[in-house]
Amino acid sequence: MSTFKAPKGTYDLTPPDSAKYLAVREAIAAPLKNSGYGYIETPGFEDVALFSRGVGESTDIVSKEMYTLTTKGGSELALRPEGTASVLRAALEANLHKLGNLPVKLWYSGSYYRYERPQKGRYRHFSQVGAEAIGAEDPALDAELIILADQAYRSLGLRNFRILLNSLGDKECRPVYRDALQEFLRELDLDDDTRRRIELNPLRVLDDKRPEVQKQLVGAPVLRDYLCDACKAYHEEVRDLLTAEGVVYEDDEKLVRGLDYYTRTTFEFVHDGLGSQSAVGGGGRYDGLSEMIGGPALPSVGWALGVDRTVLALEAEGIELELPASTSVFAVPLGEEARRVLFAKVTELRRLGVATDFAFGGRGLKGAMKSANRSGARFTVVAGERDLAEGVVQLKDMESGEQQPVALDALVAEIQQKLA
Ligand code: AMP
């Protein structure tokens, strides 16, 4: 222990568990890489205004949860609380949308920061893999993204997740609904905070989890009844495409999500083994966001899946990922000469791509064999002075426990053949 601990609401990823996180990131990214999405990386911090304008002043993320800072040069920055606004900003800045190849499809993976009340599944630093498809209004694109997320979760072996789907309408029909909803909500018996929310972001009131609020929301106008014909047709098409591909979803009229930029298609992936922090991922269409941050009209859609909660979901379902052992061969030298000889073999094996490790620190046989065991290596190479005098090393198969002498010159070829 040092004097210091990881800050509140954060945790470290250390071996062997950290391998699971890497595998989850890779599993989520794989279907994207296979579907025309290019990798993008943006800074961990941005101009505060990008988020206040993009995500929305009235959202919890911006009003309560952002880590903001003023630099020595006087810039107002925020650690990124989410990925979409940054990715769109970067795509516009690089003029990716002008290369005549719309939609621009991008994927990313990284750390995000929200000043939240920490609990299981809710952290102040967490990690997401996300995808954005920028510059096309096409229901097949919305469907593609939902299908790819579904595929990612399934490839990990997850089964107890559900897809919630809704349409939030567009700039024609949503304002009409918003007015109707506000009118309804203003008549209810609500606290001052919630009353303020009615004026700022009435759709969020529908999200209120408190039973005394939910009770009053029975009979509230539902967005579905207000969708314009274009939004209705669009939503139908998304649903049909999902159904045709065998992707099961639930219509959820109350799904509004915590970010202001969403229009039309919104969806969330929830896992039933996670308690209150059940959302493992979510996303939707954000047709107006580009204009909100000063860009041209670029209808877009995207999602972000939480890596931390996906790992929790794996644990909840009792899924052990089949992770290949990180080390195939472990070399144990006994004595100075063996150390030099085996170190050279280790380097040679590594150059040939064989995952190999070495007993450092000149420990005795017993301790070194313990490390060999712990490494998960398939083979251990042990060499002492007597072996080397005979021009051999001992090759031990860690699965069968069998050990045999192998000529030093033939060692690398022998190992390659056995591993093949
Ligand atoms: P959101 O941008 O809020 O829709 O978040 C997308 C996904 O990121 C969620 O479904 C979670 O899996 C994950 N996520 C969001 N906030 C947190 C947090 N504070 N801690 C852990 N995961 C989070």
CSV table of C-alpha atoms and ligand atoms in Angstrom, one decimal:
chain,number,residue,atom,x,y,z
A,1,MET,CA,0.0,0.0,0.0
A,2,SER,CA,1.2,3.5,-0.7
A,3,THR,CA,-0.1,6.6,0.9
A,4,PHE,CA,-2.5,7.0,-2.0
A,5,LYS,CA,-5.6,5.3,-3.2
A,6,ALA,CA,-7.5,5.5,-6.5
A,7,PRO,CA,-9.8,8.5,-6.3
A,8,LYS,CA,-13.4,8.0,-5.1
A,9,GLY,CA,-15.6,6.5,-7.7
A,10,THR,CA,-12.7,5.0,-9.7
A,11,TYR,CA,-10.9,1.7,-9.7
A,12,ASP,CA,-7.9,0.2,-11.3
A,13,LEU,CA,-7.8,-2.6,-13.8
A,14,THR,CA,-5.1,-5.1,-12.9
A,15,PRO,CA,-4.1,-8.5,-14.1
A,16,PRO,CA,-5.6,-11.0,-14.4
A,17,ASP,CA,-9.0,-9.2,-14.5
A,18,SER,CA,-7.8,-6.5,-16.8
A,19,ALA,CA,-7.7,-9.1,-19.6
A,20,LYS,CA,-11.4,-9.4,-19.4
A,21,TYR,CA,-11.8,-5.6,-20.1
A,22,LEU,CA,-9.5,-5.8,-23.1
A,23,ALA,CA,-11.5,-8.8,-24.4
A,24,VAL,CA,-14.8,-6.9,-24.0
A,25,ARG,CA,-13.5,-3.9,-25.8
A,26,GLU,CA,-12.2,-6.1,-28.6
A,27,ALA,CA,-15.5,-8.0,-28.8
A,28,ILE,CA,-17.5,-4.8,-29.1
A,29,ALA,CA,-15.2,-3.3,-31.7
A,30,ALA,CA,-15.0,-6.4,-33.9
A,31,PRO,CA,-18.4,-6.2,-35.5
A,32,LEU,CA,-17.8,-2.5,-36.2
A,33,LYS,CA,-14.4,-3.1,-37.8
A,34,ASN,CA,-16.1,-5.7,-39.9
A,35,SER,CA,-18.8,-3.2,-41.1
A,36,GLY,CA,-16.9,-0.2,-42.5
A,37,TYR,CA,-16.3,1.7,-39.3
A,38,GLY,CA,-12.9,3.5,-39.0
A,39,TYR,CA,-11.1,4.1,-35.8
A,40,ILE,CA,-11.2,7.6,-34.3
A,41,GLU,CA,-9.5,9.0,-31.2
A,42,THR,CA,-10.2,12.4,-29.7
A,43,PRO,CA,-8.7,14.3,-26.7
A,44,GLY,CA,-9.9,13.4,-23.2
A,45,PHE,CA,-11.0,17.0,-22.7
A,46,GLU,CA,-12.8,19.5,-24.9
A,47,ASP,CA,-14.1,23.1,-24.7
A,48,VAL,CA,-16.9,23.1,-22.1
A,49,ALA,CA,-19.2,24.8,-24.6
A,50,LEU,CA,-19.1,21.7,-26.9
A,51,PHE,CA,-20.9,19.7,-24.3
A,52,SER,CA,-23.2,22.4,-22.9
A,53,ARG,CA,-24.4,23.2,-26.4
A,54,GLY,CA,-24.2,19.6,-27.7
A,55,VAL,CA,-25.4,17.5,-24.8
A,56,GLY,CA,-27.6,20.3,-23.5
A,57,GLU,CA,-27.5,22.7,-20.5
A,58,SER,CA,-30.6,21.2,-18.9
A,59,THR,CA,-29.2,17.6,-18.7
A,60,ASP,CA,-27.8,16.1,-15.6
A,61,ILE,CA,-24.6,15.3,-17.4
A,62,VAL,CA,-23.9,19.0,-18.1
A,63,SER,CA,-25.6,20.7,-15.2
A,64,LYS,CA,-24.2,18.4,-12.4
A,65,GLU,CA,-21.8,15.8,-13.6
A,66,MET,CA,-19.1,17.5,-15.7
A,67,TYR,CA,-15.5,17.8,-14.5
A,68,THR,CA,-14.7,21.3,-15.6
A,69,LEU,CA,-11.5,23.2,-15.3
A,70,THR,CA,-10.0,26.6,-16.2
A,71,THR,CA,-6.5,26.2,-17.6
A,72,LYS,CA,-3.6,28.5,-16.7
A,73,GLY,CA,-4.2,30.1,-20.1
A,74,GLY,CA,-7.8,30.8,-19.2
A,75,SER,CA,-9.5,28.2,-21.4
A,76,GLU,CA,-12.7,26.6,-20.0
A,77,LEU,CA,-12.4,22.8,-20.5
A,78,ALA,CA,-14.3,19.8,-19.4
A,79,LEU,CA,-13.2,16.1,-19.2
A,80,ARG,CA,-15.4,14.4,-21.7
A,81,PRO,CA,-18.5,13.0,-20.2
A,82,GLU,CA,-19.5,11.2,-23.4
A,83,GLY,CA,-18.2,10.5,-26.9
A,84,THR,CA,-20.7,11.7,-29.5
A,85,ALA,CA,-20.1,15.4,-29.4
A,86,SER,CA,-16.3,15.0,-29.5
A,87,VAL,CA,-16.4,12.6,-32.4
A,88,LEU,CA,-18.8,14.8,-34.4
A,89,ARG,CA,-16.6,17.8,-33.6
A,90,ALA,CA,-13.5,16.0,-34.8
A,91,ALA,CA,-15.2,14.7,-38.0
A,92,LEU,CA,-16.3,18.2,-38.9
A,93,GLU,CA,-12.9,19.7,-38.1
A,94,ALA,CA,-11.2,17.1,-40.3
A,95,ASN,CA,-13.8,17.7,-43.0
A,96,LEU,CA,-14.5,14.0,-43.2
A,97,HIS,CA,-18.1,14.8,-44.3
A,98,LYS,CA,-16.8,16.6,-47.4
A,99,LEU,CA,-14.9,13.7,-48.8
A,100,GLY,CA,-18.0,12.6,-50.6
A,101,ASN,CA,-18.4,9.4,-48.8
A,102,LEU,CA,-21.4,9.6,-46.5
A,103,PRO,CA,-22.2,8.3,-44.0
A,104,VAL,CA,-18.8,8.8,-42.3
A,105,LYS,CA,-18.7,5.7,-40.0
A,106,LEU,CA,-16.4,5.9,-37.0
A,107,TRP,CA,-15.8,3.8,-33.9
A,108,TYR,CA,-13.9,4.7,-30.7
A,109,SER,CA,-12.9,3.4,-27.3
A,110,GLY,CA,-11.9,5.4,-24.3
A,111,SER,CA,-12.4,6.8,-20.8
A,112,TYR,CA,-15.2,9.1,-19.8
A,113,TYR,CA,-15.8,11.1,-16.7
A,114,ARG,CA,-18.9,12.0,-14.8
A,115,TYR,CA,-19.1,13.4,-11.3
A,116,GLU,CA,-21.8,11.0,-10.1
A,117,ARG,CA,-22.7,9.4,-6.9
A,118,PRO,CA,-20.6,6.2,-7.0
A,119,GLN,CA,-22.2,2.8,-6.6
A,120,LYS,CA,-21.9,-0.6,-8.2
A,121,GLY,CA,-21.9,0.0,-12.0
A,122,ARG,CA,-21.8,3.7,-11.6
A,123,TYR,CA,-18.3,5.3,-11.5
A,124,ARG,CA,-16.7,8.7,-12.0
A,125,HIS,CA,-14.3,7.2,-14.5
A,126,PHE,CA,-15.7,4.6,-16.8
A,127,SER,CA,-15.0,3.2,-20.2
A,128,GLN,CA,-17.0,3.0,-23.4
A,129,VAL,CA,-16.7,1.7,-26.9
A,130,GLY,CA,-18.9,3.7,-29.3
A,131,ALA,CA,-19.9,4.0,-32.9
A,132,GLU,CA,-21.2,7.0,-34.9
A,133,ALA,CA,-22.5,7.0,-38.5
A,134,ILE,CA,-22.5,10.6,-39.6
A,135,GLY,CA,-24.4,12.2,-42.5
A,136,ALA,CA,-27.1,9.9,-43.6
A,137,GLU,CA,-30.8,9.6,-42.9
A,138,ASP,CA,-31.5,6.0,-43.6
A,139,PRO,CA,-33.4,3.6,-41.3
A,140,ALA,CA,-31.1,0.8,-42.4
A,141,LEU,CA,-28.3,2.7,-40.7
A,142,ASP,CA,-30.1,2.8,-37.4
A,143,ALA,CA,-30.9,-0.9,-37.8
A,144,GLU,CA,-27.3,-1.7,-38.6
A,145,LEU,CA,-26.0,-0.1,-35.4
A,146,ILE,CA,-28.5,-1.9,-33.2
A,147,ILE,CA,-27.7,-5.2,-35.0
A,148,LEU,CA,-24.0,-4.7,-34.5
A,149,ALA,CA,-24.4,-4.0,-30.7
A,150,ASP,CA,-26.6,-7.0,-30.4
A,151,GLN,CA,-24.0,-9.1,-32.3
A,152,ALA,CA,-21.2,-7.8,-30.0
A,153,TYR,CA,-23.1,-8.7,-26.8
A,154,ARG,CA,-24.0,-12.1,-28.2
A,155,SER,CA,-20.4,-12.8,-29.2
A,156,LEU,CA,-19.5,-12.4,-25.6
A,157,GLY,CA,-22.1,-15.0,-24.7
A,158,LEU,CA,-24.6,-12.5,-23.1
A,159,ARG,CA,-28.2,-13.5,-23.3
A,160,ASN,CA,-30.1,-11.7,-20.5
A,161,PHE,CA,-30.2,-8.3,-22.1
A,162,ARG,CA,-33.1,-6.6,-23.7
A,163,ILE,CA,-33.3,-3.9,-26.3
A,164,LEU,CA,-35.6,-1.0,-25.6
A,165,LEU,CA,-36.7,1.1,-28.6
A,166,ASN,CA,-38.5,4.3,-29.1
A,167,SER,CA,-38.8,7.3,-31.4
A,168,LEU,CA,-38.5,10.8,-30.1
A,169,GLY,CA,-39.8,12.5,-33.2
A,170,ASP,CA,-38.1,15.3,-35.1
A,171,LYS,CA,-38.1,19.1,-35.1
A,172,GLU,CA,-41.6,19.1,-36.6
A,173,CYS,CA,-43.5,16.9,-34.2
A,174,ARG,CA,-41.5,16.9,-31.0
A,175,PRO,CA,-42.2,20.5,-30.1
A,176,VAL,CA,-46.0,19.9,-30.4
A,177,TYR,CA,-45.7,16.9,-28.1
A,178,ARG,CA,-43.5,18.9,-25.7
A,179,ASP,CA,-46.1,21.5,-25.4
A,180,ALA,CA,-48.8,19.0,-24.7
A,181,LEU,CA,-46.7,17.2,-22.2
A,182,GLN,CA,-45.9,20.4,-20.4
A,183,GLU,CA,-49.5,21.3,-20.2
A,184,PHE,CA,-50.3,18.0,-18.6
A,185,LEU,CA,-47.3,18.1,-16.2
A,186,ARG,CA,-48.0,21.6,-14.9
A,187,GLU,CA,-51.3,20.3,-13.4
A,188,LEU,CA,-49.6,17.7,-11.3
A,189,ASP,CA,-48.5,17.8,-7.6
A,190,LEU,CA,-44.7,18.0,-7.9
A,191,ASP,CA,-41.8,19.4,-6.0
A,192,ASP,CA,-40.0,22.6,-7.1
A,193,ASP,CA,-37.1,20.8,-8.8
A,194,THR,CA,-39.4,18.7,-10.9
A,195,ARG,CA,-41.5,21.8,-11.7
A,196,ARG,CA,-38.3,23.5,-13.0
A,197,ARG,CA,-37.6,20.4,-15.1
A,198,ILE,CA,-41.0,20.6,-16.7
A,199,GLU,CA,-40.0,24.0,-18.2
A,200,LEU,CA,-36.5,23.0,-19.2
A,201,ASN,CA,-36.7,19.4,-20.2
A,202,PRO,CA,-40.2,17.9,-19.7
A,203,LEU,CA,-39.5,14.6,-21.4
A,204,ARG,CA,-37.0,13.9,-18.6
A,205,VAL,CA,-39.9,14.0,-16.1
A,206,LEU,CA,-41.2,10.8,-17.6
A,207,ASP,CA,-37.9,9.2,-16.5
A,208,ASP,CA,-38.5,10.0,-12.9
A,209,LYS,CA,-38.2,6.7,-11.0
A,210,ARG,CA,-40.2,7.8,-7.8
A,211,PRO,CA,-43.5,5.9,-7.4
A,212,GLU,CA,-45.4,9.1,-6.3
A,213,VAL,CA,-44.4,10.7,-9.6
A,214,GLN,CA,-44.9,7.6,-11.7
A,215,LYS,CA,-48.4,7.3,-10.3
A,216,GLN,CA,-49.3,10.8,-11.5
A,217,LEU,CA,-47.9,10.1,-15.0
A,218,VAL,CA,-50.6,7.6,-15.8
A,219,GLY,CA,-52.5,9.2,-18.7
A,220,ALA,CA,-49.7,11.5,-19.8
A,221,PRO,CA,-49.7,12.2,-23.5
A,222,VAL,CA,-47.5,9.7,-25.3
A,223,LEU,CA,-45.1,10.7,-28.0
A,224,ARG,CA,-46.3,8.0,-30.3
A,225,ASP,CA,-49.6,9.7,-30.8
A,226,TYR,CA,-47.8,12.9,-31.9
A,227,LEU,CA,-45.3,11.5,-34.3
A,228,CYS,CA,-45.5,13.0,-37.8
A,229,ASP,CA,-46.0,10.7,-40.7
A,230,ALA,CA,-42.4,10.9,-41.8
A,231,CYS,CA,-41.2,9.9,-38.3
A,232,LYS,CA,-43.8,7.2,-38.1
A,233,ALA,CA,-42.7,5.7,-41.4
A,234,TYR,CA,-39.1,5.9,-40.5
A,235,HIS,CA,-39.6,4.2,-37.2
A,236,GLU,CA,-41.7,1.4,-38.8
A,237,GLU,CA,-38.9,0.8,-41.2
A,238,VAL,CA,-36.3,0.5,-38.4
A,239,ARG,CA,-38.5,-1.9,-36.6
A,240,ASP,CA,-39.2,-4.0,-39.7
A,241,LEU,CA,-35.5,-4.3,-40.5
A,242,LEU,CA,-34.7,-5.4,-36.9
A,243,THR,CA,-37.5,-8.0,-37.0
A,244,ALA,CA,-36.4,-9.3,-40.4
A,245,GLU,CA,-33.0,-9.9,-38.9
A,246,GLY,CA,-34.4,-11.7,-35.9
A,247,VAL,CA,-33.3,-9.0,-33.5
A,248,VAL,CA,-35.9,-8.9,-30.7
A,249,TYR,CA,-36.7,-5.5,-29.1
A,250,GLU,CA,-39.4,-4.0,-26.9
A,251,ASP,CA,-41.2,-0.8,-27.7
A,252,ASP,CA,-40.7,1.6,-24.8
A,253,GLU,CA,-42.5,4.9,-25.0
A,254,LYS,CA,-40.9,6.2,-21.9
A,255,LEU,CA,-37.4,5.8,-23.2
A,256,VAL,CA,-36.1,9.4,-23.5
A,257,ARG,CA,-32.4,9.1,-22.5
A,258,GLY,CA,-30.4,11.7,-20.7
A,259,LEU,CA,-29.1,13.7,-23.6
A,260,ASP,CA,-30.8,16.5,-25.4
A,261,TYR,CA,-29.5,15.8,-28.9
A,262,TYR,CA,-31.5,12.7,-29.7
A,263,THR,CA,-34.2,12.7,-32.4
A,264,ARG,CA,-36.2,9.9,-33.9
A,265,THR,CA,-34.7,6.5,-33.1
A,266,THR,CA,-33.5,6.0,-29.5
A,267,PHE,CA,-32.6,2.7,-27.9
A,268,GLU,CA,-31.1,1.3,-24.8
A,269,PHE,CA,-29.6,-2.1,-24.0
A,270,VAL,CA,-30.5,-3.1,-20.5
A,271,HIS,CA,-29.3,-6.2,-18.6
A,272,ASP,CA,-31.6,-7.8,-16.1
A,273,GLY,CA,-28.8,-9.0,-13.7
A,274,LEU,CA,-27.4,-5.6,-12.8
A,275,GLY,CA,-29.9,-4.0,-10.4
A,276,SER,CA,-30.5,-0.3,-10.6
A,277,GLN,CA,-27.6,0.5,-13.0
A,278,SER,CA,-29.1,-1.8,-15.7
A,279,ALA,CA,-28.3,0.1,-18.8
A,280,VAL,CA,-25.3,-1.5,-20.5
A,281,GLY,CA,-25.4,0.7,-23.6
A,282,GLY,CA,-27.5,3.1,-25.5
A,283,GLY,CA,-27.8,5.4,-28.4
A,284,GLY,CA,-29.9,6.9,-31.1
A,285,ARG,CA,-30.3,9.3,-33.9
A,286,TYR,CA,-29.1,12.9,-33.4
A,287,ASP,CA,-30.1,14.7,-36.6
A,288,GLY,CA,-29.7,18.2,-35.2
A,289,LEU,CA,-26.5,17.9,-33.2
A,290,SER,CA,-24.1,19.1,-36.0
A,291,GLU,CA,-26.0,22.3,-36.5
A,292,MET,CA,-26.1,22.8,-32.7
A,293,ILE,CA,-22.3,22.8,-32.6
A,294,GLY,CA,-22.0,25.1,-35.7
A,295,GLY,CA,-21.8,22.5,-38.4
A,296,PRO,CA,-23.9,21.8,-41.5
A,297,ALA,CA,-27.0,19.7,-41.4
A,298,LEU,CA,-25.7,16.1,-40.9
A,299,PRO,CA,-28.3,13.6,-39.8
A,300,SER,CA,-26.5,10.9,-37.8
A,301,VAL,CA,-26.9,8.0,-35.5
A,302,GLY,CA,-24.7,6.3,-33.0
A,303,TRP,CA,-24.3,4.3,-29.7
A,304,ALA,CA,-22.0,3.8,-26.8
A,305,LEU,CA,-21.7,0.6,-24.8
A,306,GLY,CA,-20.3,0.7,-21.3
A,307,VAL,CA,-17.3,-1.6,-20.9
A,308,ASP,CA,-17.5,-1.7,-17.0
A,309,ARG,CA,-21.2,-2.7,-17.0
A,310,THR,CA,-20.7,-5.2,-19.8
A,311,VAL,CA,-18.1,-6.9,-17.6
A,312,LEU,CA,-20.6,-6.8,-14.7
A,313,ALA,CA,-23.2,-8.4,-17.0
A,314,LEU,CA,-20.8,-11.2,-17.8
A,315,GLU,CA,-20.3,-11.8,-14.1
A,316,ALA,CA,-24.0,-11.7,-13.5
A,317,GLU,CA,-24.6,-14.4,-16.2
A,318,GLY,CA,-21.6,-16.4,-14.8
A,319,ILE,CA,-19.8,-16.2,-18.2
A,320,GLU,CA,-16.1,-16.9,-18.2
A,321,LEU,CA,-14.5,-15.6,-21.3
A,322,GLU,CA,-12.2,-18.1,-23.0
A,323,LEU,CA,-9.1,-16.0,-22.9
A,324,PRO,CA,-6.0,-17.6,-24.4
A,325,ALA,CA,-3.1,-17.9,-21.9
A,326,SER,CA,-0.9,-14.9,-22.4
A,327,THR,CA,2.2,-17.0,-22.2
A,328,SER,CA,2.9,-20.1,-24.2
A,329,VAL,CA,6.5,-20.9,-23.0
A,330,PHE,CA,8.2,-20.1,-19.8
A,331,ALA,CA,12.0,-20.4,-19.4
A,332,VAL,CA,13.7,-21.3,-16.2
A,333,PRO,CA,17.5,-21.0,-16.1
A,334,LEU,CA,19.5,-22.5,-13.3
A,335,GLY,CA,22.8,-20.8,-13.1
A,336,GLU,CA,24.7,-18.0,-14.9
A,337,GLU,CA,25.4,-19.8,-18.2
A,338,ALA,CA,21.9,-21.1,-18.5
A,339,ARG,CA,20.6,-17.6,-18.0
A,340,ARG,CA,22.5,-16.3,-21.0
A,341,VAL,CA,21.6,-19.3,-23.2
A,342,LEU,CA,17.9,-19.3,-22.3
A,343,PHE,CA,17.6,-15.6,-22.5
A,344,ALA,CA,18.8,-15.8,-26.2
A,345,LYS,CA,16.2,-18.6,-26.8
A,346,VAL,CA,13.4,-16.5,-25.2
A,347,THR,CA,14.3,-13.6,-27.5
A,348,GLU,CA,14.4,-15.9,-30.5
A,349,LEU,CA,11.0,-17.4,-29.7
A,350,ARG,CA,9.5,-13.9,-29.2
A,351,ARG,CA,10.8,-12.7,-32.5
A,352,LEU,CA,9.0,-15.7,-34.1
A,353,GLY,CA,5.8,-14.6,-32.4
A,354,VAL,CA,5.7,-17.2,-29.6
A,355,ALA,CA,4.5,-15.7,-26.3
A,356,THR,CA,7.4,-16.4,-24.0
A,357,ASP,CA,8.4,-15.3,-20.5
A,358,PHE,CA,11.5,-15.8,-18.4
A,359,ALA,CA,12.2,-16.4,-14.7
A,360,PHE,CA,14.0,-13.2,-13.8
A,361,GLY,CA,15.8,-12.5,-10.6
A,362,GLY,CA,17.9,-15.6,-10.3
A,363,ARG,CA,15.4,-17.5,-8.1
A,364,GLY,CA,15.7,-21.2,-7.3
A,365,LEU,CA,13.9,-23.9,-9.2
A,366,LYS,CA,10.9,-24.1,-6.9
A,367,GLY,CA,10.0,-20.4,-7.0
A,368,ALA,CA,10.6,-20.3,-10.7
A,369,MET,CA,8.3,-23.2,-11.4
A,370,LYS,CA,5.6,-21.5,-9.4
A,371,SER,CA,5.9,-18.5,-11.7
A,372,ALA,CA,5.8,-20.9,-14.7
A,373,ASN,CA,2.6,-22.4,-13.4
A,374,ARG,CA,1.0,-19.1,-12.7
A,375,SER,CA,1.9,-17.8,-16.2
A,376,GLY,CA,-0.4,-20.4,-17.7
A,377,ALA,CA,2.4,-21.5,-20.1
A,378,ARG,CA,1.9,-24.7,-22.1
A,379,PHE,CA,5.6,-25.5,-22.0
A,380,THR,CA,8.4,-24.8,-19.5
A,381,VAL,CA,12.0,-25.0,-20.6
A,382,VAL,CA,14.4,-25.7,-17.7
A,383,ALA,CA,18.2,-25.8,-18.2
A,384,GLY,CA,21.0,-26.3,-15.6
A,385,GLU,CA,24.7,-26.7,-16.1
A,386,ARG,CA,24.6,-30.4,-16.6
A,387,ASP,CA,22.0,-30.1,-19.3
A,388,LEU,CA,24.0,-27.5,-21.2
A,389,ALA,CA,27.1,-29.6,-20.9
A,390,GLU,CA,25.2,-32.3,-22.8
A,391,GLY,CA,23.8,-29.7,-25.3
A,392,VAL,CA,20.2,-30.2,-24.1
A,393,VAL,CA,17.5,-28.4,-22.2
A,394,GLN,CA,14.5,-30.0,-20.4
A,395,LEU,CA,11.2,-29.4,-22.1
A,396,LYS,CA,8.2,-29.9,-19.8
A,397,ASP,CA,4.7,-30.2,-21.1
A,398,MET,CA,2.7,-28.4,-18.3
A,399,GLU,CA,-0.5,-30.2,-19.3
A,400,SER,CA,0.7,-33.8,-19.1
A,401,GLY,CA,3.6,-33.1,-16.7
A,402,GLU,CA,5.9,-35.0,-19.0
A,403,GLN,CA,9.5,-33.8,-19.3
A,404,GLN,CA,12.0,-34.7,-21.9
A,405,PRO,CA,15.5,-33.5,-22.9
A,406,VAL,CA,15.6,-31.7,-26.2
A,407,ALA,CA,18.8,-30.7,-28.1
A,408,LEU,CA,19.4,-27.0,-27.6
A,409,ASP,CA,19.7,-26.5,-31.4
A,410,ALA,CA,16.3,-28.2,-32.0
A,411,LEU,CA,14.4,-26.4,-29.2
A,412,VAL,CA,12.8,-23.6,-31.1
A,413,ALA,CA,11.7,-25.8,-34.0
A,414,GLU,CA,10.4,-28.4,-31.5
A,415,ILE,CA,8.3,-25.8,-29.6
A,416,GLN,CA,6.9,-24.3,-32.8
A,417,GLN,CA,5.9,-27.7,-34.0
A,418,LYS,CA,4.2,-28.6,-30.7
A,419,LEU,CA,2.3,-25.4,-30.5
A,420,ALA,CA,1.2,-25.5,-34.1
B,1,AMP,P1,-25.0,7.2,-21.7
B,1,AMP,O1,-24.1,8.1,-22.5
B,1,AMP,O2,-25.4,7.7,-20.4
B,1,AMP,O3,-26.1,6.6,-22.4
B,1,AMP,O4,-24.1,6.0,-21.4
B,1,AMP,C1,-23.8,4.9,-22.3
B,1,AMP,C2,-23.4,3.7,-21.5
B,1,AMP,O5,-22.2,4.0,-20.8
B,1,AMP,C3,-24.3,3.3,-20.4
B,1,AMP,O6,-25.3,2.4,-20.9
B,1,AMP,C4,-23.4,2.6,-19.4
B,1,AMP,O7,-23.1,1.3,-19.7
B,1,AMP,C5,-22.1,3.4,-19.5
B,1,AMP,N1,-22.1,4.4,-18.4
B,1,AMP,C6,-22.6,5.7,-18.4
B,1,AMP,N2,-22.3,6.3,-17.2
B,1,AMP,C7,-21.6,5.4,-16.5
B,1,AMP,C8,-21.0,5.5,-15.2
B,1,AMP,N3,-21.1,6.6,-14.4
B,1,AMP,N4,-20.3,4.4,-14.8
B,1,AMP,C9,-20.2,3.3,-15.5
B,1,AMP,N5,-20.8,3.2,-16.8
B,1,AMP,C10,-21.4,4.3,-17.2
